[in-house]
């Protein structure tokens, strides 16, 4: 059997344990704190069980996908955990940083002069491309060779941990939610614009602004593909440029959020290989067919 968790599993577990402790201390025996603790315990137990079954064929794929489920939970929990902890939003500070650089406002306000149905359709498609890129790349990895799948999941879901931590350190709701009075031109478009608005409304964790994970995680995906999948990397670079601009055009982010995503990526590129080297490769049993 595998004798220890993957690095990204350890980081996700550490995130869950830390958030559970903070919520328990800050909110007491609340629904939010017990939900966080319960989910963290379930994740740790599931990893332990799957690790014992590591020798069975394809169990590792279930184990890798479990990290995706846990990451989505921790991401979604920000919506309830931030107000439960009484954390104040940093929108005024983020807007102030942009204003000092861009002449008294944030780029999202300045860019509304070019807002139009076809413009919003293009940039809504670009914004949605993040989800397409992440999920298709993830599915491509999980059905492939084990070593490549582990490399992909290790990088991507380790990166999510400091990204989610940023939401707690600098919680903010973004320009369009914090300063709706600054936008005099509505976001109008076709079905793509409507679909994007629906995805954001139903899938956002509300305080998911700093750093921009659309920037940070996309850069992590591109960094992985530059070596592991050069063809996909070449296809996705121009899409990524539109994706980054879309976060401003659609009024979800301040410019400083995008810069933070780049900084987070730079730090991750420096620290992650060192963490991997210290953690070491996973040790596994010989793979055997799963019982019928």
PDB file of N, CA and C in Angstrom, residues 11 18 20 36 163 226 228 234 266 283:
ATOM      1  N   UNK A  11      -1.390  18.847   1.968  1.00  0.00           N
ATOM      2  CA  UNK A  11      -1.659  20.286   2.002  1.00  0.00           C
ATOM      3  C   UNK A  11      -3.153  20.566   2.167  1.00  0.00           C
ATOM      4  N   UNK A  18      -6.589  23.431   9.724  1.00  0.00           N
ATOM      5  CA  UNK A  18      -6.381  24.817  10.140  1.00  0.00           C
ATOM      6  C   UNK A  18      -7.692  25.601  10.133  1.00  0.00           C
ATOM      7  N   UNK A  20     -10.690  24.396  10.306  1.00  0.00           N
ATOM      8  CA  UNK A  20     -11.561  23.857  11.343  1.00  0.00           C
ATOM      9  C   UNK A  20     -11.228  24.466  12.697  1.00  0.00           C
ATOM     10  N   UNK A  36     -17.051  22.090   8.434  1.00  0.00           N
ATOM     11  CA  UNK A  36     -15.653  22.074   8.027  1.00  0.00           C
ATOM     12  C   UNK A  36     -14.909  20.907   8.665  1.00  0.00           C
ATOM     13  N   UNK A 163      -4.020  29.601  -2.912  1.00  0.00           N
ATOM     14  CA  UNK A 163      -5.019  30.467  -3.526  1.00  0.00           C
ATOM     15  C   UNK A 163      -6.212  30.667  -2.619  1.00  0.00           C
ATOM     16  N   UNK A 226       3.508  23.375 -20.616  1.00  0.00           N
ATOM     17  CA  UNK A 226       4.702  23.779 -21.355  1.00  0.00           C
ATOM     18  C   UNK A 226       5.680  22.625 -21.469  1.00  0.00           C
ATOM     19  N   UNK A 228       4.675  19.115 -20.314  1.00  0.00           N
ATOM     20  CA  UNK A 228       3.994  17.832 -20.479  1.00  0.00           C
ATOM     21  C   UNK A 228       3.128  17.757 -21.727  1.00  0.00           C
ATOM     22  N   UNK A 234       0.530  25.650 -26.582  1.00  0.00           N
ATOM     23  CA  UNK A 234       0.508  26.644 -27.657  1.00  0.00           C
ATOM     24  C   UNK A 234      -0.919  27.079 -27.979  1.00  0.00           C
ATOM     25  N   UNK A 266       4.478  32.915  -9.162  1.00  0.00           N
ATOM     26  CA  UNK A 266       5.930  32.989  -9.028  1.00  0.00           C
ATOM     27  C   UNK A 266       6.413  32.309  -7.762  1.00  0.00           C
ATOM     28  N   UNK A 283       5.466   5.880  -2.376  1.00  0.00           N
ATOM     29  CA  UNK A 283       5.831   4.466  -2.416  1.00  0.00           C
ATOM     30  C   UNK A 283       4.548   3.660  -2.557  1.00  0.00           C
TER      31      UNK A 283
END
